[in-house]
Amino acid sequence: MAVAPDTAAQFSEYAHPERLVTTEWLAEHLGEPGLVVVESDEDVLLYETGHIPGSVKVDWHTELNDPVTRDYIDGAAFAALLSGKGISRDSTVVIYGDKSNWWAAYALWVFTLFGHEDVRLLDGGRAKWQAEGRPFTTDATDIVPADYPVVERDDTTVRAFREDVLAHLGSPLIDVRSPEEYSGERTTAPAYPEEGALRAGHIPTAQNVPWAKAAAEDGTFKPREDLEAIYRRDAGIGEDEPVIAYCRIGERSSHTWFVLTHLLGQENVRNYDGSWTEWGSAVRVPIVTGTEPGGV
Amino acid sequence: MTGSDGVLPASLSDIREEFLALEQKDRLLLLLEFSNDLPALPERLRGHEDELERVEECQAPVFIDVAVDGDAVTLAATAPREAPTTRGFASILVQGLTGLRPDEVLAVPSDFPQMLGLTEAVSPLRLRGMSGMLSRIKRQVASKTAA
């Protein structure tokens, strides 16, 4: 059973305002039947230091990724994972996390691969909840296991693979990494661990729009007008064009995927999760260095 | 791993035993304990964090200070509370390496982070931050003992 959406005025301009909730809304709805709050962070221990009361943790790396193959878990594993977290197919899931919801957006995108319908982000994430002095607890959440069905993952709608990107060259491609990674000065974000790509640079024709441009100081999403300026006016993405976003392993680009899909209402946006750690090590794929997008 | 055991100092090998004795989930909680127990920076370094060496391999702003006083290495580190995993790694190294002789620190196997049984609970990617810290510590010890 879905929980009523947040009708906060600041979301009304977005294409799909029901994909966001405010901290006020969440505080009022905590504990409501049908709502499951999920924390998903970059830091695997942050949840344990204190989390929103009643929330459960989903770790992107140890739980959403297949432990052997570089891929996401399959339908059976996803069903087992969500059942164990007390999430049903019709649960309203609100995800929040650290770093302006960067990893929360990644988790939301993976939930989308399995067609989980009602999944939302807490605007501003963990930092905003904390800044407002709202409660955290280290108490373990009492989970009533649910019975999540086995749903086959859909890899065709919001996910792109290397061959899709090759076929897409010439259509809008967004590189959401830092300018240094884009130009080829380095292969990882400044101050981020080396994740192993053999070449530096970007995919030809990709525009560099660092993901954080879509986030305000307090980690909330910028107003629609600002987002239109960033993605439509400056990056030149037409409303009907198919778009592929990528970064280093597909996490930062999930944030951009969320913005384009749910806040701007772009219809055909895919996230290339292989991203630079695949492209930058693949044999004979074209690469451009420097600050210009380059041609096909 | 057996080949490396010979040079693992007792302090680190005790920490390793502590982790390996636990179930995966509890290993994470032990890491959290280490994180909470990261010793505060000594007085002389407070307010001078920017002058310490930044560990670039870590996501979070982590700074380390390495001092060699005669026969003993002293370590200090600082990392934000919002980065408990990184703090935990720093704490393990600060607590495990402080008081050792420089040659003992230099002999610590560089794959020590992989020996703690955390690969599954934390992920190999995140463990790289700890490897970065360890190699920077060793580099500083080497340069300070050579001088």
CSV table of C-alpha atoms in Angstrom, one decimal:
chain,number,residue,atom,x,y,z
A,1,MET,CA,0.0,0.0,0.0
A,2,ALA,CA,1.5,3.3,-1.1
A,3,VAL,CA,1.9,6.2,1.3
A,4,ALA,CA,0.5,9.5,0.1
A,5,PRO,CA,3.1,11.7,-1.7
A,6,ASP,CA,4.7,14.8,-0.3
A,7,THR,CA,2.8,17.8,-1.8
A,8,ALA,CA,5.5,20.3,-0.6
A,9,ALA,CA,5.4,23.4,-2.8
A,10,GLN,CA,9.1,23.3,-3.6
A,11,PHE,CA,8.6,20.1,-5.5
A,12,SER,CA,5.7,21.2,-7.6
A,13,GLU,CA,7.8,22.4,-10.5
A,14,TYR,CA,9.5,19.1,-11.0
A,15,ALA,CA,8.2,16.6,-13.6
A,16,HIS,CA,7.7,13.9,-11.0
A,17,PRO,CA,7.4,15.6,-7.6
A,18,GLU,CA,6.2,12.3,-6.0
A,19,ARG,CA,9.8,11.0,-6.3
A,20,LEU,CA,10.9,13.4,-3.5
A,21,VAL,CA,10.0,13.8,0.1
A,22,THR,CA,11.0,16.6,2.5
A,23,THR,CA,12.5,15.9,5.9
A,24,GLU,CA,9.3,17.4,7.5
A,25,TRP,CA,7.2,14.9,5.5
A,26,LEU,CA,9.4,12.0,6.6
A,27,ALA,CA,9.4,13.1,10.3
A,28,GLU,CA,5.6,13.1,10.1
A,29,HIS,CA,5.2,9.8,8.3
A,30,LEU,CA,7.8,7.7,10.2
A,31,GLY,CA,6.3,4.4,11.3
A,32,GLU,CA,3.4,4.6,9.0
A,33,PRO,CA,2.3,1.2,7.6
A,34,GLY,CA,3.5,0.7,4.0
A,35,LEU,CA,6.6,3.0,4.4
A,36,VAL,CA,10.1,1.6,4.6
A,37,VAL,CA,13.0,4.0,5.1
A,38,VAL,CA,16.3,2.9,3.6
A,39,GLU,CA,19.7,4.4,4.3
A,40,SER,CA,22.3,3.9,1.6
A,41,ASP,CA,25.7,5.5,2.1
A,42,GLU,CA,29.1,5.7,0.6
A,43,ASP,CA,30.5,4.9,4.1
A,44,VAL,CA,29.5,1.3,5.0
A,45,LEU,CA,29.6,2.1,8.8
A,46,LEU,CA,27.7,5.4,8.8
A,47,TYR,CA,24.3,3.8,9.4
A,48,GLU,CA,25.7,2.0,12.5
A,49,THR,CA,26.8,5.3,14.0
A,50,GLY,CA,23.2,6.4,14.1
A,51,HIS,CA,20.3,6.2,11.6
A,52,ILE,CA,16.8,7.6,11.3
A,53,PRO,CA,14.6,5.6,13.7
A,54,GLY,CA,13.1,2.6,12.1
A,55,SER,CA,15.2,2.7,8.9
A,56,VAL,CA,17.1,-0.2,7.4
A,57,LYS,CA,20.4,-0.2,5.7
A,58,VAL,CA,21.2,-1.2,2.1
A,59,ASP,CA,24.8,-1.2,1.2
A,60,TRP,CA,25.5,-0.6,-2.5
A,61,HIS,CA,28.7,-2.5,-2.6
A,62,THR,CA,28.2,-5.6,-0.4
A,63,GLU,CA,24.4,-6.0,-1.0
A,64,LEU,CA,23.4,-4.6,-4.5
A,65,ASN,CA,26.5,-5.8,-6.4
A,66,ASP,CA,27.0,-9.4,-7.3
A,67,PRO,CA,29.9,-10.7,-5.3
A,68,VAL,CA,31.6,-12.5,-8.2
A,69,THR,CA,30.5,-11.1,-11.6
A,70,ARG,CA,30.7,-7.3,-12.2
A,71,ASP,CA,27.0,-6.9,-12.3
A,72,TYR,CA,24.0,-6.3,-10.0
A,73,ILE,CA,22.4,-9.1,-8.0
A,74,ASP,CA,19.7,-11.1,-9.9
A,75,GLY,CA,16.0,-11.2,-9.2
A,76,ALA,CA,16.2,-14.0,-6.7
A,77,ALA,CA,18.9,-12.3,-4.7
A,78,PHE,CA,17.1,-9.0,-4.8
A,79,ALA,CA,13.9,-10.6,-3.6
A,80,ALA,CA,15.8,-12.2,-0.7
A,81,LEU,CA,17.5,-8.9,0.1
A,82,LEU,CA,14.3,-6.9,0.2
A,83,SER,CA,12.3,-9.5,2.0
A,84,GLY,CA,14.9,-9.5,4.7
A,85,LYS,CA,14.7,-5.7,4.9
A,86,GLY,CA,10.9,-5.9,5.4
A,87,ILE,CA,10.2,-4.4,2.0
A,88,SER,CA,7.2,-5.6,0.0
A,89,ARG,CA,6.6,-5.0,-3.7
A,90,ASP,CA,4.0,-2.4,-2.9
A,91,SER,CA,6.0,-0.7,-0.1
A,92,THR,CA,6.7,3.0,-0.4
A,93,VAL,CA,10.5,3.1,-0.1
A,94,VAL,CA,12.2,6.4,0.9
A,95,ILE,CA,16.0,6.3,0.5
A,96,TYR,CA,18.4,8.7,2.1
A,97,GLY,CA,22.2,8.8,2.4
A,98,ASP,CA,25.4,10.8,2.7
A,99,LYS,CA,27.1,13.0,0.1
A,100,SER,CA,24.0,14.7,-1.3
A,101,ASN,CA,22.2,11.4,-1.8
A,102,TRP,CA,24.8,10.3,-4.3
A,103,TRP,CA,24.6,6.6,-3.1
A,104,ALA,CA,20.9,6.9,-2.3
A,105,ALA,CA,20.3,7.8,-5.9
A,106,TYR,CA,22.4,4.8,-6.9
A,107,ALA,CA,20.3,2.5,-4.8
A,108,LEU,CA,17.1,4.0,-6.2
A,109,TRP,CA,18.4,3.4,-9.7
A,110,VAL,CA,19.0,-0.3,-8.8
A,111,PHE,CA,15.5,-0.6,-7.3
A,112,THR,CA,14.3,0.8,-10.7
A,113,LEU,CA,16.1,-2.0,-12.6
A,114,PHE,CA,13.8,-4.3,-10.7
A,115,GLY,CA,10.7,-2.2,-11.4
A,116,HIS,CA,10.1,-1.3,-7.8
A,117,GLU,CA,7.4,1.3,-8.4
A,118,ASP,CA,7.2,3.6,-5.4
A,119,VAL,CA,10.8,4.5,-4.5
A,120,ARG,CA,11.6,8.1,-3.5
A,121,LEU,CA,14.5,10.1,-2.2
A,122,LEU,CA,14.7,12.2,0.9
A,123,ASP,CA,15.6,15.6,-0.4
A,124,GLY,CA,18.8,16.8,1.2
A,125,GLY,CA,19.6,13.3,2.5
A,126,ARG,CA,21.2,12.4,5.8
A,127,ALA,CA,23.0,15.7,6.2
A,128,LYS,CA,19.9,17.8,6.1
A,129,TRP,CA,18.1,15.5,8.6
A,130,GLN,CA,21.1,15.9,10.8
A,131,ALA,CA,21.5,19.7,10.3
A,132,GLU,CA,17.9,20.1,11.4
A,133,GLY,CA,18.6,18.3,14.7
A,134,ARG,CA,16.2,15.5,13.9
A,135,PRO,CA,16.6,12.2,15.7
A,136,PHE,CA,19.1,9.4,15.0
A,137,THR,CA,19.3,6.2,16.9
A,138,THR,CA,21.7,3.3,17.2
A,139,ASP,CA,18.9,1.0,18.2
A,140,ALA,CA,18.6,-2.0,15.9
A,141,THR,CA,15.4,-1.8,13.7
A,142,ASP,CA,12.9,-4.5,14.3
A,143,ILE,CA,12.3,-5.9,10.9
A,144,VAL,CA,9.2,-7.9,10.0
A,145,PRO,CA,10.4,-9.9,7.0
A,146,ALA,CA,8.3,-9.4,3.9
A,147,ASP,CA,7.7,-11.6,0.9
A,148,TYR,CA,9.2,-9.8,-2.0
A,149,PRO,CA,8.5,-11.6,-5.3
A,150,VAL,CA,11.3,-12.6,-7.7
A,151,VAL,CA,11.3,-10.1,-10.5
A,152,GLU,CA,13.6,-10.3,-13.4
A,153,ARG,CA,16.0,-7.3,-13.7
A,154,ASP,CA,15.2,-5.1,-16.7
A,155,ASP,CA,18.6,-4.1,-18.2
A,156,THR,CA,17.2,-2.5,-21.3
A,157,THR,CA,15.3,0.6,-20.1
A,158,VAL,CA,17.5,2.6,-17.7
A,159,ARG,CA,20.8,0.8,-18.1
A,160,ALA,CA,23.4,1.1,-20.9
A,161,PHE,CA,26.2,-1.2,-21.7
A,162,ARG,CA,29.4,-0.5,-23.6
A,163,GLU,CA,28.0,-1.5,-26.9
A,164,ASP,CA,25.0,0.7,-26.4
A,165,VAL,CA,27.3,3.6,-25.8
A,166,LEU,CA,29.3,2.9,-29.0
A,167,ALA,CA,26.0,2.8,-30.9
A,168,HIS,CA,24.9,6.0,-29.2
A,169,LEU,CA,27.9,8.2,-30.0
A,170,GLY,CA,26.7,11.4,-31.5
A,171,SER,CA,23.6,11.6,-29.3
A,172,PRO,CA,23.7,13.3,-25.9
A,173,LEU,CA,26.2,11.8,-23.6
A,174,ILE,CA,27.0,13.2,-20.2
A,175,ASP,CA,30.2,12.7,-18.3
A,176,VAL,CA,29.3,13.6,-14.7
A,177,ARG,CA,32.9,13.3,-13.4
A,178,SER,CA,35.1,16.1,-12.2
A,179,PRO,CA,36.8,18.3,-14.9
A,180,GLU,CA,40.2,16.7,-14.0
A,181,GLU,CA,38.9,13.2,-14.8
A,182,TYR,CA,37.1,14.4,-18.0
A,183,SER,CA,40.2,16.0,-19.4
A,184,GLY,CA,42.4,13.1,-18.6
A,185,GLU,CA,44.5,14.6,-15.9
A,186,ARG,CA,43.5,11.8,-13.6
A,187,THR,CA,41.3,8.7,-13.6
A,188,THR,CA,39.7,9.2,-10.2
A,189,ALA,CA,37.9,12.0,-8.5
A,190,PRO,CA,40.2,14.3,-6.6
A,191,ALA,CA,40.7,12.7,-3.2
A,192,TYR,CA,39.1,9.5,-4.3
A,193,PRO,CA,40.7,6.0,-4.4
A,194,GLU,CA,42.1,4.7,-7.6
A,195,GLU,CA,39.6,2.3,-9.1
A,196,GLY,CA,41.8,1.1,-11.8
A,197,ALA,CA,41.3,2.5,-15.3
A,198,LEU,CA,44.3,2.1,-17.7
A,199,ARG,CA,43.6,5.2,-19.8
A,200,ALA,CA,42.4,8.7,-18.8
A,201,GLY,CA,40.1,11.0,-20.7
A,202,HIS,CA,36.4,10.8,-21.8
A,203,ILE,CA,34.1,9.2,-24.3
A,204,PRO,CA,34.1,11.2,-27.6
A,205,THR,CA,31.3,13.8,-27.8
A,206,ALA,CA,30.5,13.6,-24.0
A,207,GLN,CA,29.6,16.9,-22.3
A,208,ASN,CA,31.2,17.4,-18.9
A,209,VAL,CA,28.5,18.2,-16.4
A,210,PRO,CA,29.7,17.3,-12.9
A,211,TRP,CA,26.9,15.6,-11.0
A,212,ALA,CA,27.1,18.0,-8.0
A,213,LYS,CA,26.0,20.9,-10.2
A,214,ALA,CA,22.4,19.6,-9.6
A,215,ALA,CA,22.8,19.8,-5.8
A,216,ALA,CA,22.4,23.0,-3.7
A,217,GLU,CA,24.6,23.8,-0.8
A,218,ASP,CA,22.4,21.9,1.7
A,219,GLY,CA,22.4,18.8,-0.5
A,220,THR,CA,18.8,19.3,-1.8
A,221,PHE,CA,18.1,19.4,-5.5
A,222,LYS,CA,18.3,22.7,-7.2
A,223,PRO,CA,15.0,24.3,-8.5
A,224,ARG,CA,13.8,23.1,-11.8
A,225,GLU,CA,14.7,26.4,-13.5
A,226,ASP,CA,18.3,26.0,-12.5
A,227,LEU,CA,18.3,22.4,-13.7
A,228,GLU,CA,16.9,23.4,-17.0
A,229,ALA,CA,19.7,25.9,-17.4
A,230,ILE,CA,22.4,23.4,-16.6
A,231,TYR,CA,21.1,20.5,-18.7
A,232,ARG,CA,19.1,22.1,-21.5
A,233,ARG,CA,20.6,25.5,-22.0
A,234,ASP,CA,24.3,24.8,-21.2
A,235,ALA,CA,24.6,21.1,-22.1
A,236,GLY,CA,22.1,21.4,-25.0
A,237,ILE,CA,20.1,18.3,-24.2
A,238,GLY,CA,16.8,18.4,-26.2
A,239,GLU,CA,13.6,17.2,-24.6
A,240,ASP,CA,13.1,14.2,-26.9
A,241,GLU,CA,16.7,13.1,-27.2
A,242,PRO,CA,17.9,9.8,-25.7
A,243,VAL,CA,20.6,10.4,-23.1
A,244,ILE,CA,23.3,8.3,-21.6
A,245,ALA,CA,25.1,9.4,-18.4
A,246,TYR,CA,28.3,7.9,-17.0
A,247,CYS,CA,30.9,8.5,-14.4
A,248,ARG,CA,33.5,6.1,-12.9
A,249,ILE,CA,31.4,3.1,-11.7
A,250,GLY,CA,27.9,4.4,-12.3
A,251,GLU,CA,27.2,6.0,-8.9
A,252,ARG,CA,27.5,9.7,-9.5
A,253,SER,CA,25.7,9.3,-12.8
A,254,SER,CA,22.7,7.7,-11.0
A,255,HIS,CA,22.3,11.1,-9.3
A,256,THR,CA,22.2,12.7,-12.7
A,257,TRP,CA,19.9,10.0,-14.1
A,258,PHE,CA,17.5,10.8,-11.3
A,259,VAL,CA,17.6,14.5,-12.0
A,260,LEU,CA,17.0,14.1,-15.8
A,261,THR,CA,14.4,11.4,-15.4
A,262,HIS,CA,12.4,12.4,-12.4
A,263,LEU,CA,13.0,16.1,-12.0
A,264,LEU,CA,13.2,17.2,-15.7
A,265,GLY,CA,11.0,14.4,-17.0
A,266,GLN,CA,13.4,13.3,-19.8
A,267,GLU,CA,11.9,10.1,-21.2
A,268,ASN,CA,14.9,8.1,-22.4
A,269,VAL,CA,17.8,8.3,-20.0
A,270,ARG,CA,20.2,5.4,-19.4
A,271,ASN,CA,23.0,5.1,-16.9
A,272,TYR,CA,26.2,3.4,-18.2
A,273,ASP,CA,27.3,1.7,-15.0
A,274,GLY,CA,30.4,0.2,-16.6
A,275,SER,CA,31.5,3.8,-16.9
A,276,TRP,CA,35.1,4.9,-16.9
A,277,THR,CA,36.4,1.9,-15.1
A,278,GLU,CA,35.3,-0.2,-18.1
A,279,TRP,CA,35.7,2.3,-20.9
A,280,GLY,CA,39.1,3.5,-19.7
A,281,SER,CA,40.4,-0.1,-19.8
A,282,ALA,CA,38.6,-1.5,-22.8
A,283,VAL,CA,40.7,-2.3,-25.9
A,284,ARG,CA,40.2,-0.1,-29.0
A,285,VAL,CA,37.3,2.1,-27.8
A,286,PRO,CA,37.7,5.7,-28.8
A,287,ILE,CA,38.9,8.2,-26.1
A,288,VAL,CA,39.3,11.9,-26.2
A,289,THR,CA,41.6,13.9,-23.9
A,290,GLY,CA,41.4,17.6,-23.1
A,291,THR,CA,38.6,19.8,-22.2
A,292,GLU,CA,36.7,19.6,-25.6
A,293,PRO,CA,34.0,16.9,-26.1
A,294,GLY,CA,35.6,15.8,-29.4
A,295,GLY,CA,34.0,14.2,-32.5
A,296,VAL,CA,32.8,10.7,-33.4
B,1,MET,CA,48.8,-15.2,4.0
B,2,THR,CA,51.1,-17.5,6.0
B,3,GLY,CA,54.2,-16.1,4.4
B,4,SER,CA,53.4,-12.6,5.8
B,5,ASP,CA,52.7,-13.8,9.3
B,6,GLY,CA,56.4,-13.9,10.3
B,7,VAL,CA,56.7,-10.1,10.1
B,8,LEU,CA,53.4,-9.1,11.5
B,9,PRO,CA,54.1,-7.4,14.8
B,10,ALA,CA,52.2,-8.7,17.8
B,11,SER,CA,50.0,-5.6,18.1
B,12,LEU,CA,48.7,-6.0,14.6
B,13,SER,CA,48.4,-9.7,14.8
B,14,ASP,CA,46.3,-9.3,17.9
B,15,ILE,CA,44.0,-6.9,16.1
B,16,ARG,CA,43.8,-9.3,13.2
B,17,GLU,CA,42.9,-12.2,15.6
B,18,GLU,CA,40.2,-10.0,17.1
B,19,PHE,CA,38.6,-9.5,13.7
B,20,LEU,CA,38.9,-13.0,12.5
B,21,ALA,CA,37.3,-14.4,15.6
B,22,LEU,CA,34.1,-12.6,14.8
B,23,GLU,CA,31.2,-13.2,12.3
B,24,GLN,CA,31.2,-10.8,9.3
B,25,LYS,CA,28.5,-8.5,10.8
B,26,ASP,CA,30.3,-8.2,14.1
B,27,ARG,CA,33.6,-7.4,12.3
B,28,LEU,CA,31.9,-4.2,11.1
B,29,LEU,CA,30.9,-3.4,14.7
B,30,LEU,CA,34.5,-3.9,15.9
B,31,LEU,CA,35.6,-1.6,13.1
B,32,LEU,CA,33.1,0.9,14.5
B,33,GLU,CA,34.6,0.5,18.0
B,34,PHE,CA,38.0,1.3,16.5
B,35,SER,CA,36.5,4.2,14.8
B,36,ASN,CA,35.1,5.6,18.1
B,37,ASP,CA,38.4,5.0,19.8
B,38,LEU,CA,40.6,6.9,17.4
B,39,PRO,CA,42.9,8.8,19.8
B,40,ALA,CA,42.5,12.6,19.6
B,41,LEU,CA,45.4,14.5,18.0
B,42,PRO,CA,48.0,15.5,20.5
B,43,GLU,CA,48.0,19.1,21.6
B,44,ARG,CA,50.9,20.1,19.5
B,45,LEU,CA,49.1,19.2,16.3
B,46,ARG,CA,45.7,20.6,17.0
B,47,GLY,CA,44.8,23.5,14.7
B,48,HIS,CA,47.6,22.4,12.3
B,49,GLU,CA,45.7,19.6,10.6
B,50,ASP,CA,46.4,21.2,7.2
B,51,GLU,CA,50.1,20.8,7.7
B,52,LEU,CA,49.8,17.0,8.1
B,53,GLU,CA,50.0,14.6,5.2
B,54,ARG,CA,46.6,14.1,3.5
B,55,VAL,CA,45.8,10.5,2.6
B,56,GLU,CA,44.6,10.9,-1.0
B,57,GLU,CA,43.5,7.4,-1.3
B,58,CYS,CA,40.7,7.9,1.2
B,59,GLN,CA,37.4,9.4,0.3
B,60,ALA,CA,37.2,11.4,3.5
B,61,PRO,CA,39.7,14.1,4.5
B,62,VAL,CA,42.2,12.0,6.5
B,63,PHE,CA,45.5,13.5,7.8
B,64,ILE,CA,48.3,11.5,9.4
B,65,ASP,CA,51.3,12.6,11.4
B,66,VAL,CA,54.3,10.3,11.8
B,67,ALA,CA,57.0,11.0,14.3
B,68,VAL,CA,60.1,8.9,14.9
B,69,ASP,CA,61.6,9.4,18.3
B,70,GLY,CA,64.7,7.3,18.7
B,71,ASP,CA,63.5,3.7,18.6
B,72,ALA,CA,59.8,4.3,18.6
B,73,VAL,CA,57.3,5.4,16.0
B,74,THR,CA,54.4,7.6,17.1
B,75,LEU,CA,51.4,8.0,14.9
B,76,ALA,CA,48.5,10.4,15.0
B,77,ALA,CA,45.6,10.8,12.6
B,78,THR,CA,42.4,12.7,12.2
B,79,ALA,CA,39.3,11.8,10.2
B,80,PRO,CA,35.8,13.2,10.3
B,81,ARG,CA,33.0,11.5,12.3
B,82,GLU,CA,30.9,11.3,9.1
B,83,ALA,CA,33.5,8.9,7.7
B,84,PRO,CA,33.5,6.1,10.4
B,85,THR,CA,35.0,3.5,8.1
B,86,THR,CA,38.0,5.6,7.3
B,87,ARG,CA,38.3,6.6,11.0
B,88,GLY,CA,38.3,2.9,11.9
B,89,PHE,CA,41.1,2.2,9.5
B,90,ALA,CA,43.2,5.1,10.8
B,91,SER,CA,42.5,4.0,14.4
B,92,ILE,CA,43.7,0.4,13.7
B,93,LEU,CA,46.9,1.7,12.3
B,94,VAL,CA,47.5,4.4,14.9
B,95,GLN,CA,46.8,1.9,17.7
B,96,GLY,CA,48.6,-1.0,16.1
B,97,LEU,CA,51.8,0.8,14.9
B,98,THR,CA,52.4,3.4,17.7
B,99,GLY,CA,55.3,2.3,19.8
B,100,LEU,CA,56.8,-0.1,17.3
B,101,ARG,CA,60.4,0.3,16.1
B,102,PRO,CA,60.8,1.9,12.6
B,103,ASP,CA,62.1,-1.4,11.1
B,104,GLU,CA,59.0,-3.2,12.5
B,105,VAL,CA,56.7,-0.6,10.8
B,106,LEU,CA,58.6,-0.9,7.5
B,107,ALA,CA,58.3,-4.7,7.6
B,108,VAL,CA,54.5,-4.7,8.0
B,109,PRO,CA,53.2,-6.5,5.0
B,110,SER,CA,51.5,-4.0,2.6
B,111,ASP,CA,48.5,-6.4,2.3
B,112,PHE,CA,47.8,-6.1,6.0
B,113,PRO,CA,44.4,-4.4,5.3
B,114,GLN,CA,43.4,-7.5,3.4
B,115,MET,CA,44.3,-9.8,6.3
B,116,LEU,CA,41.6,-8.5,8.6
B,117,GLY,CA,38.8,-10.5,7.1
B,118,LEU,CA,36.9,-7.3,6.1
B,119,THR,CA,36.9,-7.8,2.4
B,120,GLU,CA,33.4,-9.2,2.5
B,121,ALA,CA,31.9,-6.8,5.0
B,122,VAL,CA,33.5,-3.7,3.8
B,123,SER,CA,34.4,-4.4,0.2
B,124,PRO,CA,37.9,-4.5,-1.4
B,125,LEU,CA,37.5,-1.0,-2.9
B,126,ARG,CA,37.0,0.6,0.5
B,127,LEU,CA,40.0,-1.3,1.9
B,128,ARG,CA,42.2,0.6,-0.5
B,129,GLY,CA,42.0,3.6,1.6
B,130,MET,CA,43.7,1.7,4.4
B,131,SER,CA,46.4,0.5,2.1
B,132,GLY,CA,47.0,4.1,1.1
B,133,MET,CA,47.4,5.1,4.7
B,134,LEU,CA,49.8,2.3,5.5
B,135,SER,CA,52.0,3.0,2.5
B,136,ARG,CA,52.2,6.7,3.3
B,137,ILE,CA,53.1,5.9,6.9
B,138,LYS,CA,55.8,3.6,5.8
B,139,ARG,CA,57.1,6.2,3.4
B,140,GLN,CA,57.3,8.8,6.1
B,141,VAL,CA,59.0,6.4,8.5
B,142,ALA,CA,61.6,5.5,5.9
B,143,SER,CA,62.4,9.1,5.1
B,144,LYS,CA,62.5,10.1,8.7
B,145,THR,CA,64.9,7.3,9.6
B,146,ALA,CA,67.1,7.9,6.6
B,147,ALA,CA,67.6,11.6,7.5
